Tab-separated table of N, CA and C in Angstrom:
chain	number	residue	atom	x	y	z
N	21	UNK	N	-27.542	80.346	-38.338
N	21	UNK	CA	-26.189	80.004	-38.409
N	21	UNK	C	-25.437	81.221	-37.864
N	22	UNK	N	-24.996	81.294	-36.719
N	22	UNK	CA	-23.887	82.424	-35.908
N	22	UNK	C	-22.394	82.808	-36.595
N	23	UNK	N	-21.918	83.870	-36.570
N	23	UNK	CA	-21.088	84.377	-37.095
N	23	UNK	C	-20.002	84.566	-35.877
N	24	UNK	N	-19.361	83.516	-35.878
N	24	UNK	CA	-18.424	83.626	-34.349
N	24	UNK	C	-16.782	83.569	-34.828
N	25	UNK	N	-16.396	84.450	-33.888
N	25	UNK	CA	-15.287	84.349	-33.885
N	25	UNK	C	-14.538	83.246	-33.693
N	26	UNK	N	-13.529	83.456	-33.524
N	26	UNK	CA	-12.753	81.787	-33.157
N	26	UNK	C	-12.570	81.895	-31.340
N	27	UNK	N	-12.678	82.677	-30.723
N	27	UNK	CA	-12.536	82.872	-29.485
N	27	UNK	C	-13.635	82.474	-28.904
N	28	UNK	N	-14.902	83.084	-29.687
N	28	UNK	CA	-16.266	82.940	-29.638
N	28	UNK	C	-16.563	81.088	-29.533
N	29	UNK	N	-16.004	80.621	-30.482
N	29	UNK	CA	-15.919	78.865	-30.366
N	29	UNK	C	-15.203	78.500	-29.223
N	30	UNK	N	-14.283	78.977	-28.887
N	30	UNK	CA	-13.266	78.337	-28.010
N	30	UNK	C	-14.118	78.427	-26.369
N	31	UNK	N	-14.608	79.450	-26.288
N	31	UNK	CA	-15.534	79.879	-25.082
N	31	UNK	C	-16.773	79.421	-25.482
N	32	UNK	N	-17.307	78.991	-26.137
N	32	UNK	CA	-18.428	77.906	-26.506
N	32	UNK	C	-18.221	76.324	-26.331
N	33	UNK	N	-17.169	76.032	-26.354
N	33	UNK	CA	-16.481	74.692	-25.924
N	33	UNK	C	-16.242	74.872	-24.291
N	34	UNK	N	-15.896	75.326	-24.070
N	34	UNK	CA	-15.077	75.640	-22.456
N	34	UNK	C	-16.757	75.207	-21.535
N	35	UNK	N	-17.642	75.831	-22.292
N	35	UNK	CA	-18.776	75.789	-21.672
N	35	UNK	C	-19.283	74.542	-21.818
N	36	UNK	N	-19.004	73.600	-22.625
N	36	UNK	CA	-19.322	72.302	-22.565
N	36	UNK	C	-18.654	71.408	-21.980
N	37	UNK	N	-17.221	71.546	-21.900
N	37	UNK	CA	-16.235	71.109	-20.928
N	37	UNK	C	-16.303	70.825	-19.925
N	38	UNK	N	-16.862	71.858	-19.408
N	38	UNK	CA	-17.068	72.529	-17.732
N	38	UNK	C	-17.574	71.209	-17.100
N	39	UNK	N	-18.201	70.410	-17.525
N	39	UNK	CA	-18.889	68.930	-16.761
N	39	UNK	C	-17.682	68.488	-16.352
N	40	UNK	N	-16.824	68.645	-16.665
N	40	UNK	CA	-15.562	67.735	-16.110
N	40	UNK	C	-14.767	68.477	-14.877
N	41	UNK	N	-15.172	69.493	-14.844
N	41	UNK	CA	-14.568	70.342	-13.607
N	41	UNK	C	-15.460	71.051	-12.414
N	42	UNK	N	-15.852	72.108	-13.232
N	42	UNK	CA	-17.065	73.173	-12.678
N	42	UNK	C	-18.429	73.259	-13.294
N	43	UNK	N	-19.187	72.023	-13.194
N	43	UNK	CA	-20.017	72.083	-14.067
N	43	UNK	C	-21.196	73.355	-13.951
N	44	UNK	N	-21.272	73.819	-12.924
N	44	UNK	CA	-22.402	75.219	-12.864
N	44	UNK	C	-21.879	76.179	-12.731
N	45	UNK	N	-20.757	76.388	-12.472
N	45	UNK	CA	-19.884	77.762	-11.967
N	45	UNK	C	-18.859	77.849	-13.681
N	46	UNK	N	-18.655	77.209	-14.120
N	46	UNK	CA	-18.142	77.661	-15.232
N	46	UNK	C	-18.818	78.230	-16.143
N	47	UNK	N	-20.197	77.635	-16.316
N	47	UNK	CA	-21.084	78.287	-17.863
N	47	UNK	C	-21.162	79.451	-17.058
N	48	UNK	N	-21.923	79.524	-15.662
N	48	UNK	CA	-22.103	81.115	-15.437
N	48	UNK	C	-21.257	82.180	-15.592
N	49	UNK	N	-19.961	81.949	-15.564
N	49	UNK	CA	-18.763	82.564	-15.426
N	49	UNK	C	-18.689	83.024	-16.605
N	50	UNK	N	-18.758	82.236	-17.799
N	50	UNK	CA	-18.781	82.359	-18.928
N	50	UNK	C	-19.920	83.238	-19.665
N	51	UNK	N	-21.131	83.188	-19.132
N	51	UNK	CA	-22.355	83.537	-19.614
N	51	UNK	C	-22.002	85.184	-19.045
N	52	UNK	N	-21.413	85.661	-17.623
N	52	UNK	CA	-20.903	86.689	-17.508
N	52	UNK	C	-19.873	87.563	-18.459
N	53	UNK	N	-19.007	86.645	-18.663
N	53	UNK	CA	-17.511	87.110	-19.182
N	53	UNK	C	-17.989	87.701	-20.612
N	54	UNK	N	-18.663	86.520	-21.213
N	54	UNK	CA	-19.438	86.698	-22.956
N	54	UNK	C	-20.626	86.949	-23.162
N	55	UNK	N	-21.352	88.291	-22.300
N	55	UNK	CA	-22.860	88.023	-22.623
N	55	UNK	C	-22.615	88.987	-23.887
N	56	UNK	N	-22.027	89.647	-24.641
N	56	UNK	CA	-22.279	90.555	-25.663
N	56	UNK	C	-22.848	88.975	-27.317
N	57	UNK	N	-21.938	87.892	-27.127
N	57	UNK	CA	-21.957	87.073	-27.832
N	57	UNK	C	-23.067	85.959	-27.845
N	58	UNK	N	-24.049	86.139	-28.754
N	58	UNK	CA	-25.505	85.530	-28.785
N	58	UNK	C	-24.745	83.744	-29.050
N	59	UNK	N	-23.498	83.640	-29.915
N	59	UNK	CA	-23.352	82.429	-29.780
N	59	UNK	C	-22.711	81.862	-28.525
N	60	UNK	N	-21.786	82.437	-27.837
N	60	UNK	CA	-21.232	82.065	-26.317
N	60	UNK	C	-22.495	82.124	-25.595
N	61	UNK	N	-23.526	82.832	-25.292
N	61	UNK	CA	-24.491	83.025	-24.865
N	61	UNK	C	-25.559	81.489	-24.953
N	62	UNK	N	-25.436	81.481	-25.786
N	62	UNK	CA	-26.559	79.816	-26.750
N	62	UNK	C	-25.517	78.697	-25.935
N	63	UNK	N	-24.953	78.697	-26.385
N	63	UNK	CA	-23.647	77.254	-25.932
N	63	UNK	C	-23.604	76.734	-24.442
N	64	UNK	N	-23.725	78.371	-23.442
N	64	UNK	CA	-23.322	78.318	-22.044
N	64	UNK	C	-24.559	78.518	-21.606
N	65	UNK	N	-25.588	78.627	-22.143
N	65	UNK	CA	-26.837	78.481	-21.067
N	65	UNK	C	-27.242	76.675	-21.802
N	66	UNK	N	-27.305	76.487	-22.578
N	66	UNK	CA	-27.572	75.101	-23.283
N	66	UNK	C	-26.571	73.710	-22.159
N	67	UNK	N	-25.494	74.452	-21.896
N	67	UNK	CA	-24.716	73.935	-20.907
N	67	UNK	C	-25.162	73.357	-19.638
N	68	UNK	N	-25.390	75.010	-19.259
N	68	UNK	CA	-25.500	75.059	-18.076
N	68	UNK	C	-27.397	74.170	-17.095
N	69	UNK	N	-27.869	74.203	-18.575
N	69	UNK	CA	-29.417	73.626	-18.546
N	69	UNK	C	-28.852	72.119	-18.648
N	70	UNK	N	-28.028	71.533	-19.288
N	70	UNK	CA	-28.036	70.261	-19.341
N	70	UNK	C	-27.408	69.874	-17.988
N	71	UNK	N	-26.119	70.246	-17.517
N	71	UNK	CA	-25.661	70.080	-16.128
N	71	UNK	C	-26.470	69.998	-14.729
N	72	UNK	N	-27.504	70.578	-14.989
N	72	UNK	CA	-28.660	70.900	-13.829
N	72	UNK	C	-29.305	69.217	-14.278
N	73	UNK	N	-29.712	69.563	-15.023
N	73	UNK	CA	-30.690	67.971	-15.684
N	73	UNK	C	-29.908	66.791	-15.493
N	74	UNK	N	-28.737	66.853	-16.181
N	74	UNK	CA	-28.065	65.436	-15.609
N	74	UNK	C	-27.881	64.999	-14.518
N	75	UNK	N	-27.364	66.295	-13.785
N	75	UNK	CA	-27.415	66.061	-11.936
N	75	UNK	C	-28.499	65.550	-11.453
N	76	UNK	N	-29.638	65.830	-12.158
N	76	UNK	CA	-30.535	65.246	-11.461
N	76	UNK	C	-30.808	64.103	-11.255
N	77	UNK	N	-31.017	63.552	-13.060
N	77	UNK	CA	-31.368	62.424	-13.462
N	77	UNK	C	-30.269	61.268	-12.566
N	78	UNK	N	-28.800	61.516	-12.210
N	78	UNK	CA	-27.773	60.878	-12.208
N	78	UNK	C	-28.090	60.908	-10.255
N	79	UNK	N	-28.465	61.711	-9.534
N	79	UNK	CA	-28.579	61.382	-8.654
N	79	UNK	C	-30.090	60.603	-8.069
N	80	UNK	N	-31.119	60.732	-8.646
N	80	UNK	CA	-32.267	59.761	-8.742
N	80	UNK	C	-31.893	58.288	-9.174
N	81	UNK	N	-31.186	57.664	-10.205
N	81	UNK	CA	-30.206	56.713	-11.011
N	81	UNK	C	-29.841	56.128	-9.323
N	82	UNK	N	-28.525	57.003	-8.881
N	82	UNK	CA	-27.967	56.362	-7.468
N	82	UNK	C	-28.916	55.906	-6.499
N	83	UNK	N	-29.771	57.081	-6.307
N	83	UNK	CA	-30.966	56.356	-5.362
N	83	UNK	C	-31.695	55.643	-5.744
N	84	UNK	N	-32.157	54.910	-6.925
N	84	UNK	CA	-32.730	53.890	-7.643
N	84	UNK	C	-31.799	52.385	-7.597
N	85	UNK	N	-29.960	52.609	-7.401
N	85	UNK	CA	-29.577	51.724	-7.298
N	85	UNK	C	-29.690	50.614	-5.903
N	86	UNK	N	-30.453	51.352	-4.921
N	86	UNK	CA	-30.734	50.525	-4.104
N	86	UNK	C	-32.043	49.252	-3.906
N	87	UNK	N	-32.484	49.613	-5.218
N	87	UNK	CA	-33.495	48.192	-5.799
N	87	UNK	C	-33.159	47.946	-7.319
N	88	UNK	N	-31.250	48.127	-7.399
N	88	UNK	CA	-31.184	47.732	-8.921
N	88	UNK	C	-31.503	48.246	-10.199
N	89	UNK	N	-32.170	48.931	-10.193
N	89	UNK	CA	-32.943	49.392	-11.604
N	89	UNK	C	-32.086	50.786	-11.776
N	90	UNK	N	-31.241	50.773	-10.558
N	90	UNK	CA	-30.304	52.716	-10.835
N	90	UNK	C	-29.139	51.942	-11.639
N	91	UNK	N	-28.524	50.889	-11.790
N	91	UNK	CA	-27.272	50.565	-12.064
N	91	UNK	C	-27.633	50.829	-13.539
N	92	UNK	N	-28.371	49.939	-14.261
N	92	UNK	CA	-28.361	50.509	-15.735
N	92	UNK	C	-28.589	51.965	-16.213
N	93	UNK	N	-29.449	52.318	-15.341
N	93	UNK	CA	-29.775	54.049	-15.536
N	93	UNK	C	-28.500	54.643	-15.452
N	94	UNK	N	-27.510	54.607	-14.657
N	94	UNK	CA	-26.023	54.894	-14.102
N	94	UNK	C	-25.472	54.724	-15.668
N	95	UNK	N	-25.640	53.718	-16.061
N	95	UNK	CA	-24.660	53.369	-17.205
N	95	UNK	C	-24.989	54.200	-18.674
N	96	UNK	N	-26.602	54.123	-18.877
N	96	UNK	CA	-27.139	54.807	-19.592
N	96	UNK	C	-27.076	56.453	-19.823
N	97	UNK	N	-27.400	56.824	-18.783
N	97	UNK	CA	-27.036	58.572	-18.280
N	97	UNK	C	-26.125	58.938	-18.209
N	98	UNK	N	-24.888	58.172	-17.993
N	98	UNK	CA	-23.335	58.334	-18.326
N	98	UNK	C	-22.935	58.208	-19.431
N	99	UNK	N	-23.394	57.405	-20.091
N	99	UNK	CA	-23.006	57.418	-22.056
N	99	UNK	C	-23.313	58.567	-22.539
N	100	UNK	N	-25.008	59.019	-22.185
N	100	UNK	CA	-25.393	59.901	-22.836
N	100	UNK	C	-25.150	61.237	-22.417
N	101	UNK	N	-24.576	61.629	-21.303
N	101	UNK	CA	-23.771	62.309	-20.848
N	101	UNK	C	-22.122	62.810	-21.647
N	102	UNK	N	-21.803	61.821	-21.697
N	102	UNK	CA	-20.551	61.979	-22.589
N	102	UNK	C	-20.476	62.217	-24.236
N	103	UNK	N	-21.945	61.278	-24.591
N	103	UNK	CA	-21.869	61.560	-26.270
N	103	UNK	C	-22.681	62.712	-26.246
N	104	UNK	N	-23.585	63.481	-25.517
N	104	UNK	CA	-24.127	65.179	-25.313
N	104	UNK	C	-23.061	65.835	-25.429
N	105	UNK	N	-21.688	65.795	-24.519
N	105	UNK	CA	-21.018	66.634	-24.373
N	105	UNK	C	-20.245	66.883	-25.651
N	106	UNK	N	-19.636	65.690	-26.061
N	106	UNK	CA	-18.447	65.463	-27.389
N	106	UNK	C	-19.490	66.181	-28.402
N	107	UNK	N	-20.811	65.826	-28.385
N	107	UNK	CA	-21.562	66.729	-29.362
N	107	UNK	C	-21.772	67.997	-29.538
N	108	UNK	N	-21.990	68.691	-28.285
N	108	UNK	CA	-21.923	69.945	-28.202
N	108	UNK	C	-20.842	70.706	-28.772
N	109	UNK	N	-19.530	69.790	-27.910
N	109	UNK	CA	-17.823	70.536	-28.446
N	109	UNK	C	-18.025	70.985	-30.161
N	110	UNK	N	-18.423	70.011	-30.489
N	110	UNK	CA	-18.075	69.573	-32.091
N	110	UNK	C	-19.424	70.604	-32.951
N	111	UNK	N	-20.430	71.067	-32.246
N	111	UNK	CA	-20.986	71.738	-32.229
N	111	UNK	C	-20.558	73.394	-32.389
N	112	UNK	N	-20.101	73.516	-31.562
N	112	UNK	CA	-19.292	74.920	-30.616
N	112	UNK	C	-17.991	75.027	-31.777
N	113	UNK	N	-17.404	73.808	-31.972
N	113	UNK	CA	-16.524	74.101	-33.269
N	113	UNK	C	-17.118	74.552	-34.207
N	114	UNK	N	-18.200	73.859	-35.113
N	114	UNK	CA	-18.207	74.161	-36.369
N	114	UNK	C	-19.621	75.131	-36.339
N	115	UNK	N	-19.754	76.205	-35.159
N	115	UNK	CA	-20.740	77.315	-35.217
N	115	UNK	C	-21.751	76.694	-35.352
N	116	UNK	N	-22.444	75.661	-35.479
N	116	UNK	CA	-23.722	75.164	-34.912
N	116	UNK	C	-24.828	75.725	-33.582
N	117	UNK	N	-25.724	75.562	-34.032
N	117	UNK	CA	-26.915	75.774	-32.836
N	117	UNK	C	-26.930	74.228	-32.255
N	118	UNK	N	-26.610	73.908	-30.705
N	118	UNK	CA	-26.841	72.591	-30.409
N	118	UNK	C	-28.034	72.757	-28.985
N	119	UNK	N	-28.786	71.991	-29.084
N	119	UNK	CA	-29.767	71.486	-28.214
N	119	UNK	C	-29.396	70.089	-27.366
N	120	UNK	N	-29.287	69.667	-25.693
N	120	UNK	CA	-29.032	68.646	-25.416
N	120	UNK	C	-30.115	67.384	-26.018
N	121	UNK	N	-30.206	66.101	-25.859
N	121	UNK	CA	-31.346	65.723	-26.668
N	121	UNK	C	-32.124	65.475	-24.936
N	122	UNK	N	-31.552	65.492	-23.963
N	122	UNK	CA	-32.701	65.224	-22.855
N	122	UNK	C	-33.756	66.542	-22.732
N	123	UNK	N	-32.549	68.127	-22.560
N	123	UNK	CA	-33.183	69.135	-22.250
N	123	UNK	C	-33.905	70.059	-23.747
N	124	UNK	N	-33.996	69.605	-24.739
N	124	UNK	CA	-34.503	70.352	-25.965
N	124	UNK	C	-34.145	71.827	-26.281
N	125	UNK	N	-35.170	72.144	-26.307
N	125	UNK	CA	-35.309	73.633	-26.673
N	125	UNK	C	-36.027	74.633	-25.602
N	126	UNK	N	-35.707	74.020	-24.212
N	126	UNK	CA	-35.917	74.872	-23.177
N	126	UNK	C	-36.001	76.216	-22.976
N	127	UNK	N	-34.798	76.359	-23.250
N	127	UNK	CA	-34.174	77.890	-23.085
N	127	UNK	C	-34.259	78.703	-24.352
């Protein structure tokens, strides 16, 4: 368990929430601004990796909509993105380590 300040928790939460506005830019900026905090660095790298993998999955699902299998995949991956982001936010606020379900412990 990390010992994080209140501001570190907010930065980590912002990295997860960045999927709504700036999915790739915000975690990189957070990594640069808060490079000295292991807690923020962990959450920002996990969020960045998830945003990248999630974009790939959603793109593949979009292309597969031509053969109708992509529609259920869009729903499943969309719900997974929402659930994973909420879980990441809660983990950041509770000072816990978190790995997204589809990325695991890659970094």
